[in-house]
Amino acid sequence: MILQPAVLALLLIALLVAGMGIYAGYYGMRILGQWDPASGSEGQLELERRTYLVSTIMSYILSFELMSLFLFIYTADELHPLFTGAMCAAGTLAVNSFGYPALIIKVVNFLLAGVWLIVNYADNRGYDYPLIKVKYELLNLLVPLLVLEGVLLFAYFAGVKPDIITSCCGSLFSHESSGFSGDLAMLPHLPMQIAFFSGMAVTGASGLFFYIRGRAGYLFSISSTVTFLVAVASVLSFICLYFYELPTHHCPFCLLQKEYGYIGYFLYATLFGGVVAGIGTGVLMPFRKVGSLIRIIPAIQRRLVLVTLCCYLLFTLITGWKMVFSALTLG
Amino acid sequence: MIELSNLTKSFNSGQPNQFTAVDNVTLAINPQQITVLKGPSGSGKTSLLSMIGCMARPTSGRIFLRGVAAALPFRQDGADAVEITSLPERFLNEIRRSTFGFIFQQFNLVKGISVLENVMLPAYPTGEGRAEFRARAVSLLEQFSIARLASQRVELLSGGELQRVAIARALINNPSIIIADEPTAHLDSKLSHEFMEIVGRLKGEGKSVLIASHDPIVFDSPLIDTLVEMRDGAIVASRSCR
């Protein structure tokens, strides 16, 4: 294991998130089994107080979880000079078989944690714990994944040794690569550009429609999620090419480096921020008619839609700007 | 109306030194009336008032506020009653500000600032314009004949004046329920009678008044509507005085 401050911070966060997740999950199980708002029993009143504590703790812990995704890719990028063959985070993550699974689970947990924070925020605005069951069901889905993330991170960093020879991003994300990353890199430019801009346009239109009329929230949510997936594929397929000004370099991690102004952090932050807000809008849809949230949820959803629209607009503008002004022209 | 359902307050629950201050109290307190909780020290009056006034949480049991839901900023459409023991703290703050006015045994006025500022203090967190609640505070001081003391520091006031300032402060947010805990404990008989006169006026204005006291001037007053006797945390008698 490499004892670097960021590695220790990540492991500490993973330990904290998993530990607090298990603690919250225990109360989540009790709440799902014993919650009875009609009862004034000592047990019910204790659960009511405890859920306030648990949700406060988890909102901080899961905020750390959100930030830790970016710390993880930053750390992977920072460590790459230690490994022969690595040119960026892509090589660092490939030093053992736990790197990419850890990244994937962190991305999944980022999305779920973001959605949980939105549901928790809405629940805390209602005076009668209106979303308590949904909130803890979601938390109980998240907790095993948080624990798995902690295990994968420990396994990954425990297996990171400076003398390992790894692959460079050029081979991992090239047309010759046989894996999923190679398939994404091989996606044709023009259809992907059409899909990307169409997805952004549909998300923008459905978002504006929802913002003005308060309808078609599911359409907006699905559209923002599909557009997120298309955008991620587009980064590998054509967007990163315009930043590198190289027609064959499809690495999504080199964008995080100083040579490219650390633009990757901004691009990924807008993309992930936008999709979390978009999914959150859809997740809140079934609860718009809940008594104590009848005025609150539509207001939250309007803010979420605005977040998604702003994030995606920024992503699209930066992409469009680079496509227009890049020295590279794709045929 | 305030409805208490099987309300219990225990300290150090589950410990060898567990103490039950309020023991399974069920009670209905009528609106726009004066209700007095009578009992010796340690009978649970203050604990009960603290729970009703959202300053303490019960160990078990529920408290329902009926008829005041319309005044609450977070009320549900069509809901008449709000159950307050389950509310998260941020909602309790709103209820404390909008529904209850408190008069404490020691008055709890803030030394070092003026009478007017003391009266205005509970209105600051409401978000209302300062000019509006300042005018209301001045009006309350006039109503209690202490407008001349507005700029005085509270440490320079007599007991009777302190009490009037405390009452004015309790009324600044125009609450529907006034809670007074041993309000005459530090007053002589003349001032105690004056206090009861003020309480009678508040009742006339449509306020519900809930007083905990073991002062005969209070619980023998002809103004009160309901007398609830407590001992060892339980209600031993409750009777209408009308």
Coordinates of C-alpha atoms in Angstrom, one line a residue:
Chain A
M1 CA 0.0 0.0 0.0
I2 CA 1.2 3.5 -0.8
L3 CA 0.8 5.7 2.3
Q4 CA -0.1 9.0 0.6
P5 CA -2.3 11.6 2.4
A6 CA -5.1 11.4 -0.2
V7 CA -5.1 7.6 0.0
L8 CA -5.4 7.7 3.8
A9 CA -8.1 10.3 3.5
L10 CA -10.0 8.1 1.0
L11 CA -9.7 5.0 3.2
L12 CA -10.8 7.0 6.2
I13 CA -13.8 8.4 4.4
A14 CA -14.7 4.8 3.2
L15 CA -14.4 3.5 6.7
L16 CA -16.5 6.4 8.1
V17 CA -19.1 6.1 5.3
A18 CA -19.4 2.3 5.7
G19 CA -19.4 2.4 9.5
M20 CA -22.1 5.2 9.7
G21 CA -24.0 3.5 6.9
I22 CA -24.2 0.3 8.9
Y23 CA -25.3 2.3 12.0
A24 CA -28.0 4.1 9.9
G25 CA -29.0 0.8 8.3
Y26 CA -29.6 -0.7 11.6
Y27 CA -32.0 2.1 12.5
G28 CA -33.4 1.9 9.0
M29 CA -34.4 -1.7 9.6
R30 CA -36.0 -0.8 12.9
I31 CA -37.9 2.1 11.4
L32 CA -39.1 0.0 8.5
G33 CA -40.3 -2.7 10.9
Q34 CA -41.6 -0.7 13.8
W35 CA -42.5 2.8 12.6
D36 CA -46.1 3.6 13.7
P37 CA -46.9 7.3 13.8
A38 CA -50.3 6.6 15.4
S39 CA -48.6 5.2 18.5
G40 CA -47.2 7.4 21.2
S41 CA -45.1 4.6 22.7
E42 CA -41.7 5.2 24.1
G43 CA -40.2 3.1 21.3
Q44 CA -41.9 5.2 18.6
L45 CA -40.8 8.5 20.2
E46 CA -37.3 7.2 20.4
L47 CA -37.3 6.3 16.7
E48 CA -38.6 9.8 15.8
R49 CA -35.7 11.4 17.7
R50 CA -33.2 8.8 16.3
T51 CA -34.3 9.3 12.7
Y52 CA -33.5 13.0 13.0
L53 CA -30.0 12.2 14.3
V54 CA -29.5 9.5 11.7
S55 CA -30.6 11.6 8.8
T56 CA -28.4 14.5 9.9
I57 CA -25.4 12.3 10.2
M58 CA -26.0 10.6 6.9
S59 CA -26.5 13.9 5.1
Y60 CA -22.9 14.9 6.1
I61 CA -21.5 11.4 5.5
L62 CA -23.0 11.1 2.1
S63 CA -21.8 14.6 1.2
F64 CA -18.3 13.3 1.9
E65 CA -19.2 10.4 -0.3
L66 CA -20.0 12.7 -3.2
M67 CA -16.8 14.6 -2.8
S68 CA -14.7 11.5 -2.4
L69 CA -15.5 10.4 -6.0
F70 CA -13.5 13.4 -7.2
L71 CA -10.8 12.8 -4.6
F72 CA -10.5 9.3 -5.8
I73 CA -10.0 10.2 -9.5
Y74 CA -7.6 13.0 -8.4
T75 CA -5.6 10.5 -6.3
A76 CA -5.5 8.0 -9.1
D77 CA -4.2 10.7 -11.4
E78 CA -1.7 11.9 -8.8
L79 CA -0.3 8.4 -8.3
H80 CA 0.3 7.6 -12.0
P81 CA 4.0 8.7 -12.1
L82 CA 4.7 5.9 -9.6
F83 CA 3.8 3.1 -12.1
T84 CA 5.7 2.1 -15.1
G85 CA 3.5 2.5 -18.1
A86 CA 0.8 4.7 -16.5
M87 CA 0.2 8.1 -18.1
C88 CA -2.8 9.2 -16.1
A89 CA -5.5 7.8 -13.7
A90 CA -6.4 5.1 -16.3
G91 CA -3.1 3.4 -15.7
T92 CA -3.2 3.7 -12.0
L93 CA -6.7 2.2 -11.8
A94 CA -5.4 -0.7 -14.0
V95 CA -2.6 -1.7 -11.6
N96 CA -4.8 -4.4 -10.1
S97 CA -8.2 -5.9 -10.7
F98 CA -10.0 -3.8 -8.0
G99 CA -9.3 -0.3 -9.5
Y100 CA -12.1 -0.1 -12.1
P101 CA -14.7 -2.0 -10.0
A102 CA -13.9 0.5 -7.2
L103 CA -14.4 3.4 -9.6
I104 CA -17.7 2.0 -11.0
I105 CA -19.1 1.4 -7.5
K106 CA -18.1 4.9 -6.5
V107 CA -20.0 6.3 -9.4
V108 CA -23.1 4.2 -8.6
N109 CA -22.8 5.2 -4.9
F110 CA -22.4 8.9 -6.0
L111 CA -25.7 8.7 -7.9
L112 CA -27.6 6.9 -5.1
A113 CA -26.1 9.1 -2.4
G114 CA -27.1 12.2 -4.3
V115 CA -30.7 10.9 -4.8
W116 CA -30.8 9.9 -1.1
L117 CA -29.8 13.4 -0.1
I118 CA -32.6 14.9 -2.3
V119 CA -35.2 12.5 -0.8
N120 CA -33.9 13.3 2.7
Y121 CA -34.1 17.0 2.0
A122 CA -37.7 16.7 0.9
D123 CA -38.6 14.5 3.9
N124 CA -37.1 17.0 6.3
R125 CA -39.2 19.8 4.9
G126 CA -42.4 17.8 5.8
Y127 CA -43.5 17.9 9.4
D128 CA -44.8 14.4 9.6
Y129 CA -41.9 12.3 8.2
P130 CA -43.7 11.9 4.9
L131 CA -41.0 10.0 3.1
I132 CA -39.5 8.1 6.0
K133 CA -40.1 4.6 4.6
V134 CA -38.9 5.5 1.1
K135 CA -35.8 7.2 2.6
Y136 CA -34.8 4.2 4.7
E137 CA -35.6 1.7 1.9
L138 CA -33.2 3.6 -0.3
L139 CA -30.7 3.8 2.5
N140 CA -30.9 0.1 3.0
L141 CA -30.2 -0.4 -0.7
L142 CA -27.3 2.0 -0.5
V143 CA -25.6 0.6 2.7
P144 CA -24.4 -2.7 1.2
L145 CA -23.0 -0.8 -1.7
L146 CA -21.2 1.6 0.6
V147 CA -19.7 -1.4 2.4
L148 CA -18.7 -3.0 -0.9
E149 CA -17.1 0.3 -1.9
G150 CA -15.1 0.3 1.3
V151 CA -14.0 -3.3 0.7
L152 CA -13.0 -2.6 -2.9
L153 CA -11.1 0.5 -2.0
F154 CA -9.1 -1.3 0.7
A155 CA -8.4 -4.2 -1.7
Y156 CA -7.4 -1.8 -4.4
F157 CA -5.0 0.4 -2.3
A158 CA -3.7 -2.7 -0.5
G159 CA -2.6 -4.1 -3.9
V160 CA -1.1 -0.8 -5.2
K161 CA 2.7 -1.2 -5.2
P162 CA 5.2 1.1 -6.9
D163 CA 6.9 -1.5 -8.9
I164 CA 3.9 -2.7 -10.9
I165 CA 4.0 -2.3 -14.7
T166 CA 0.6 -1.2 -15.9
S167 CA -1.1 -0.3 -19.1
C168 CA -1.3 3.3 -20.5
C169 CA -4.5 5.0 -21.4
G170 CA -3.6 4.9 -25.0
S171 CA -3.9 1.1 -25.1
L172 CA -6.9 0.9 -22.7
F173 CA -9.0 3.3 -24.6
S174 CA -8.0 2.6 -28.2
H175 CA -9.8 1.0 -31.2
E176 CA -7.6 -2.0 -30.7
S177 CA -8.6 -2.5 -27.1
S178 CA -10.9 -5.5 -26.8
G179 CA -12.8 -4.4 -23.7
F180 CA -15.9 -2.2 -23.1
S181 CA -13.6 0.9 -23.0
G182 CA -12.4 0.0 -26.5
D183 CA -16.0 -0.5 -27.7
L184 CA -16.9 3.0 -26.4
A185 CA -13.9 4.5 -28.0
M186 CA -14.9 2.9 -31.3
L187 CA -18.4 4.5 -31.3
P188 CA -18.7 6.5 -34.6
H189 CA -18.3 10.3 -34.2
L190 CA -21.2 11.6 -36.2
P191 CA -24.0 9.5 -34.8
M192 CA -22.7 10.1 -31.3
Q193 CA -22.6 13.8 -31.9
I194 CA -26.2 13.7 -33.2
A195 CA -27.2 11.6 -30.2
F196 CA -25.4 13.8 -27.7
F197 CA -26.9 17.1 -29.0
S198 CA -30.3 15.6 -29.5
G199 CA -30.3 14.3 -25.9
M200 CA -29.3 17.6 -24.5
A201 CA -32.0 19.3 -26.6
V202 CA -34.7 16.9 -25.5
T203 CA -33.6 17.2 -21.8
G204 CA -33.5 21.0 -22.2
A205 CA -37.0 21.1 -23.8
S206 CA -38.6 18.7 -21.3
G207 CA -36.9 20.5 -18.4
L208 CA -38.2 23.9 -19.5
F209 CA -41.7 22.4 -20.1
F210 CA -41.6 20.9 -16.6
Y211 CA -40.3 24.2 -15.1
I212 CA -43.1 26.2 -16.7
R213 CA -46.0 23.7 -16.6
G214 CA -45.0 21.3 -13.8
R215 CA -45.7 18.3 -16.0
A216 CA -43.8 15.5 -17.7
G217 CA -41.4 15.1 -14.8
Y218 CA -40.8 11.5 -15.6
L219 CA -39.9 12.3 -19.2
F220 CA -37.4 14.9 -18.0
S221 CA -35.9 12.5 -15.5
I222 CA -35.5 9.7 -18.0
S223 CA -34.2 12.0 -20.6
S224 CA -31.6 13.5 -18.3
T225 CA -30.5 10.0 -17.3
V226 CA -30.2 8.7 -20.9
T227 CA -28.4 11.9 -21.9
F228 CA -26.0 11.4 -19.0
L229 CA -25.1 7.9 -20.4
V230 CA -24.9 9.3 -23.9
A231 CA -22.7 12.1 -22.7
V232 CA -20.3 9.7 -20.9
A233 CA -20.1 7.6 -24.1
S234 CA -19.6 10.9 -26.1
V235 CA -16.7 11.9 -23.9
L236 CA -14.9 8.7 -25.0
S237 CA -16.1 8.8 -28.5
F238 CA -15.5 12.3 -29.7
I239 CA -15.5 15.0 -27.0
C240 CA -12.1 14.2 -25.5
L241 CA -10.6 14.1 -29.0
Y242 CA -11.3 17.8 -29.4
F243 CA -9.6 18.6 -26.2
Y244 CA -6.5 16.5 -27.0
E245 CA -6.6 17.5 -30.6
L246 CA -5.6 14.0 -31.4
P247 CA -8.0 11.7 -33.5
T248 CA -6.9 8.5 -31.8
H249 CA -6.7 9.4 -28.1
H250 CA -9.9 8.5 -26.3
C251 CA -8.9 8.6 -22.7
P252 CA -11.5 10.1 -20.3
F253 CA -8.9 10.6 -17.6
C254 CA -6.3 12.8 -19.3
L255 CA -8.9 15.6 -19.2
L256 CA -8.2 15.7 -15.5
Q257 CA -4.6 16.8 -16.0
K258 CA -3.0 20.2 -15.8
E259 CA -2.2 20.2 -19.6
Y260 CA -5.9 20.5 -20.3
G261 CA -6.6 23.0 -17.5
Y262 CA -8.2 20.3 -15.3
I263 CA -11.3 20.7 -17.5
G264 CA -12.3 17.1 -16.8
Y265 CA -13.2 17.9 -13.2
F266 CA -15.6 20.7 -14.4
L267 CA -17.0 18.6 -17.1
Y268 CA -17.7 15.6 -14.9
A269 CA -19.0 17.7 -12.0
T270 CA -21.6 19.3 -14.3
L271 CA -22.5 15.9 -15.8
F272 CA -22.8 14.2 -12.4
G273 CA -24.5 17.2 -10.8
G274 CA -27.0 17.4 -13.6
V275 CA -27.9 13.7 -13.6
V276 CA -28.3 13.5 -9.8
A277 CA -30.7 16.4 -9.9
G278 CA -32.5 14.9 -12.9
I279 CA -33.0 11.5 -11.3
G280 CA -34.0 13.2 -8.1
T281 CA -36.8 15.1 -9.9
G282 CA -38.2 11.8 -11.1
V283 CA -37.8 10.0 -7.8
L284 CA -39.9 12.8 -6.1
M285 CA -42.6 12.6 -8.7
P286 CA -44.8 10.0 -6.9
F287 CA -44.8 12.1 -3.8
R288 CA -46.1 15.4 -5.2
K289 CA -49.6 14.7 -3.7
V290 CA -48.3 13.8 -0.2
G291 CA -50.2 16.1 2.2
S292 CA -47.4 17.9 4.0
L293 CA -45.3 18.1 0.8
I294 CA -47.9 19.3 -1.6
R295 CA -46.3 22.7 -1.9
I296 CA -42.8 21.7 -1.1
I297 CA -42.0 19.0 -3.6
P298 CA -42.9 21.0 -6.7
A299 CA -40.7 23.9 -5.5
I300 CA -37.8 21.4 -4.9
Q301 CA -38.3 19.8 -8.3
R302 CA -38.2 23.2 -10.0
R303 CA -34.9 23.9 -8.4
L304 CA -33.6 20.5 -9.3
V305 CA -34.6 21.0 -12.9
L306 CA -32.9 24.3 -12.9
V307 CA -29.7 22.6 -11.6
T308 CA -29.8 20.0 -14.3
L309 CA -30.5 22.5 -17.1
C310 CA -27.6 24.8 -15.9
C311 CA -25.2 21.9 -15.5
Y312 CA -26.0 20.3 -18.9
L313 CA -26.0 23.7 -20.6
L314 CA -22.5 24.4 -19.3
F315 CA -21.3 20.9 -20.4
T316 CA -22.8 21.5 -23.8
L317 CA -21.4 25.0 -24.2
I318 CA -17.9 23.9 -23.3
T319 CA -18.2 20.9 -25.6
G320 CA -19.6 23.0 -28.4
W321 CA -17.0 25.7 -27.9
K322 CA -14.2 23.2 -28.1
M323 CA -15.6 21.5 -31.1
V324 CA -15.7 24.9 -32.9
F325 CA -12.4 26.2 -31.8
S326 CA -10.3 23.1 -31.6
A327 CA -7.5 22.6 -34.1
L328 CA -8.9 19.1 -34.7
T329 CA -11.5 18.5 -37.4
L330 CA -13.2 15.1 -37.4
G331 CA -14.2 13.7 -40.7
Chain B
M1 CA -57.9 22.8 22.4
I2 CA -54.8 21.1 23.8
E3 CA -55.2 17.3 24.2
L4 CA -52.7 15.3 26.2
S5 CA -52.8 11.6 25.6
N6 CA -51.0 9.2 28.0
L7 CA -48.2 11.7 28.5
T8 CA -45.1 10.5 30.4
K9 CA -41.8 12.2 31.1
S10 CA -39.1 10.2 32.7
F11 CA -35.5 11.3 33.4
N12 CA -32.7 8.7 33.2
S13 CA -35.0 6.2 31.6
G14 CA -33.9 2.6 32.2
Q15 CA -31.3 3.6 34.8
P16 CA -31.5 2.7 38.5
N17 CA -32.0 6.4 39.2
Q18 CA -35.0 6.8 36.8
F19 CA -37.4 9.5 37.9
T20 CA -40.8 9.9 36.4
A21 CA -41.8 13.6 36.5
V22 CA -45.1 13.2 34.6
D23 CA -46.8 9.9 34.8
N24 CA -49.4 8.9 32.1
V25 CA -51.3 12.1 32.0
T26 CA -54.4 12.4 29.8
L27 CA -56.1 15.8 29.8
A28 CA -58.1 18.1 27.5
I29 CA -57.4 21.8 28.0
N30 CA -60.2 24.0 26.6
P31 CA -59.4 27.0 24.4
Q32 CA -60.0 30.6 25.4
Q33 CA -60.1 29.6 29.1
I34 CA -57.8 29.9 32.1
T35 CA -56.6 26.5 33.2
V36 CA -54.5 26.2 36.4
L37 CA -52.3 23.3 37.3
K38 CA -52.1 23.2 41.0
G39 CA -49.8 21.1 43.1
P40 CA -46.8 21.1 45.4
S41 CA -43.2 21.4 44.2
G42 CA -42.2 18.2 42.4
S43 CA -45.7 17.4 41.3
G44 CA -44.8 17.6 37.6
K45 CA -46.5 21.0 36.8
T46 CA -43.4 22.6 35.2
S47 CA -42.5 19.4 33.3
L48 CA -46.0 19.2 31.9
L49 CA -46.0 22.9 30.9
S50 CA -42.6 22.4 29.2
M51 CA -43.9 19.6 27.1
I52 CA -47.1 21.5 26.1
G53 CA -45.0 24.5 25.3
C54 CA -42.6 22.4 23.0
M55 CA -39.7 23.1 25.3
A56 CA -39.2 19.5 26.3
R57 CA -40.2 16.2 24.7
P58 CA -42.1 13.5 26.4
T59 CA -40.8 10.0 27.0
S60 CA -44.1 8.6 25.7
G61 CA -47.5 9.9 24.8
R62 CA -48.8 12.5 22.4
I63 CA -49.9 16.2 22.5
F64 CA -52.4 17.5 19.9
L65 CA -53.1 21.1 19.3
R66 CA -56.5 21.6 17.8
G67 CA -57.8 24.8 16.4
V68 CA -54.4 26.5 16.2
A69 CA -53.3 24.6 13.0
A70 CA -54.5 27.6 10.9
A71 CA -51.8 29.7 12.5
L72 CA -49.0 27.3 11.7
P73 CA -46.9 28.0 8.6
F74 CA -46.4 24.4 7.8
R75 CA -49.9 23.1 8.3
Q76 CA -51.5 20.6 6.0
D77 CA -54.6 21.8 4.0
G78 CA -57.7 20.9 5.8
A79 CA -55.9 19.6 8.9
D80 CA -57.4 20.8 12.2
A81 CA -55.0 19.3 14.6
V82 CA -51.2 19.2 14.8
E83 CA -49.5 16.5 16.8
I84 CA -46.5 18.2 18.3
T85 CA -44.4 15.5 20.1
S86 CA -43.4 14.0 16.8
L87 CA -42.3 17.2 15.2
P88 CA -38.7 17.7 14.3
E89 CA -37.0 20.6 16.1
R90 CA -37.2 23.1 13.3
F91 CA -41.0 22.9 13.3
L92 CA -41.1 23.1 17.1
N93 CA -39.3 26.5 16.8
E94 CA -42.1 27.8 14.6
I95 CA -44.8 26.6 17.0
R96 CA -43.0 28.0 20.0
R97 CA -42.8 31.4 18.2
S98 CA -46.3 31.5 16.6
T99 CA -48.5 29.7 19.1
F100 CA -47.1 30.1 22.6
G101 CA -46.1 33.0 24.8
F102 CA -44.1 32.1 27.9
I103 CA -44.0 33.8 31.3
F104 CA -41.4 32.3 33.5
Q105 CA -41.1 32.1 37.3
Q106 CA -37.8 34.1 37.2
F107 CA -39.1 36.2 34.2
N108 CA -35.9 35.4 32.4
L109 CA -35.5 38.9 31.0
V110 CA -32.1 39.8 29.4
K111 CA -30.1 42.1 31.5
G112 CA -28.1 44.9 29.9
I113 CA -30.6 45.7 27.2
S114 CA -33.7 47.9 27.4
V115 CA -37.2 47.0 28.2
L116 CA -38.3 47.6 24.6
E117 CA -35.6 45.4 23.2
N118 CA -36.5 42.6 25.7
V119 CA -40.1 42.8 24.5
M120 CA -39.0 42.7 20.9
L121 CA -36.6 39.8 21.2
P122 CA -38.9 36.9 20.4
A123 CA -40.1 38.6 17.2
Y124 CA -36.6 38.9 15.6
P125 CA -36.5 35.3 14.3
T126 CA -39.9 35.5 12.7
G127 CA -38.7 37.5 9.7
E128 CA -41.3 40.2 10.3
G129 CA -40.2 43.8 9.6
R130 CA -38.5 45.4 12.6
A131 CA -40.7 48.5 12.4
E132 CA -43.8 46.5 12.6
F133 CA -43.0 44.5 15.7
R134 CA -41.4 47.5 17.3
A135 CA -44.7 49.4 16.9
R136 CA -46.5 46.3 18.4
A137 CA -44.0 46.2 21.4
V138 CA -44.6 49.9 22.1
S139 CA -48.3 49.3 22.0
L140 CA -48.0 46.5 24.5
L141 CA -45.9 48.6 26.8
E142 CA -48.6 51.3 26.6
Q143 CA -51.3 48.6 27.3
F144 CA -49.5 47.6 30.5
S145 CA -48.7 51.2 31.5
I146 CA -45.0 50.8 31.3
A147 CA -44.3 52.8 28.1
R148 CA -42.3 55.3 30.1
L149 CA -39.8 52.5 30.9
A150 CA -39.2 51.5 27.3
S151 CA -35.6 52.7 27.2
Q152 CA -34.7 51.6 30.8
R153 CA -32.5 48.6 31.4
V154 CA -34.4 45.8 33.0
E155 CA -32.1 45.4 35.9
L156 CA -33.4 48.8 37.2
L157 CA -37.1 47.7 37.3
S158 CA -39.2 46.7 40.3
G159 CA -40.8 43.2 40.6
G160 CA -44.1 44.3 39.3
E161 CA -42.6 46.2 36.4
L162 CA -40.5 43.1 35.5
Q163 CA -43.6 41.0 35.5
R164 CA -45.4 43.3 33.1
V165 CA -42.4 43.4 30.8
A166 CA -42.4 39.6 30.8
I167 CA -46.1 39.5 30.0
A168 CA -45.6 42.0 27.1
R169 CA -42.7 39.9 25.8
A170 CA -44.9 36.8 25.9
L171 CA -47.5 38.6 23.8
I172 CA -45.2 40.1 21.1
N173 CA -45.9 37.4 18.6
N174 CA -49.6 37.4 19.3
P175 CA -49.8 33.8 20.5
S176 CA -53.0 32.0 21.0
I177 CA -51.8 30.2 24.2
I178 CA -50.1 31.8 27.2
I179 CA -48.1 29.6 29.5
A180 CA -47.1 30.9 32.9
D181 CA -45.0 28.9 35.3
E182 CA -45.4 30.1 38.9
P183 CA -45.8 33.6 37.7
T184 CA -46.6 35.0 41.2
A185 CA -43.9 33.3 43.1
H186 CA -41.8 36.5 43.5
L187 CA -44.7 38.9 43.8
D188 CA -46.5 40.3 46.8
S189 CA -50.3 39.9 47.1
K190 CA -51.2 43.2 45.5
L191 CA -49.0 42.4 42.4
S192 CA -50.3 38.9 42.3
H193 CA -53.9 40.2 42.1
E194 CA -52.8 42.6 39.4
F195 CA -51.3 39.7 37.5
M196 CA -54.6 37.8 37.7
E197 CA -56.4 40.9 36.4
I198 CA -54.1 41.0 33.4
V199 CA -54.7 37.3 32.8
G200 CA -58.4 37.9 32.9
R201 CA -58.0 40.6 30.2
L202 CA -56.0 38.2 28.1
K203 CA -58.7 35.6 28.4
G204 CA -61.2 38.3 27.3
E205 CA -59.1 38.9 24.2
G206 CA -59.6 35.2 23.3
K207 CA -56.3 33.8 24.6
S208 CA -56.0 30.4 26.2
V209 CA -54.0 30.7 29.5
L210 CA -52.3 27.8 31.2
I211 CA -50.8 28.5 34.6
A212 CA -48.8 26.3 36.9
S213 CA -49.0 27.6 40.5
H214 CA -49.4 26.7 44.1
D215 CA -50.4 30.2 45.1
P216 CA -53.9 30.4 46.4
I217 CA -54.3 33.9 44.8
V218 CA -54.1 32.1 41.5
F219 CA -55.9 28.9 42.0
D220 CA -58.7 30.4 44.2
S221 CA -59.2 33.2 41.7
P222 CA -62.8 33.6 40.4
L223 CA -61.3 34.2 36.9
I224 CA -60.1 30.6 36.4
D225 CA -62.2 28.1 34.4
T226 CA -60.5 24.8 35.2
L227 CA -58.4 23.6 38.1
V228 CA -56.2 20.6 37.6
E229 CA -54.6 19.2 40.7
M230 CA -51.4 17.2 40.4
R231 CA -49.3 15.1 42.7
D232 CA -46.3 12.9 42.0
G233 CA -46.6 13.5 38.3
A234 CA -50.2 12.4 38.0
I235 CA -53.5 14.2 37.9
V236 CA -55.4 13.6 41.1
A237 CA -58.4 15.8 40.3
S238 CA -59.7 18.0 37.6
R239 CA -62.7 20.2 37.9
S240 CA -64.5 23.0 36.2
C241 CA -64.8 26.2 38.2
R242 CA -67.7 27.5 36.3

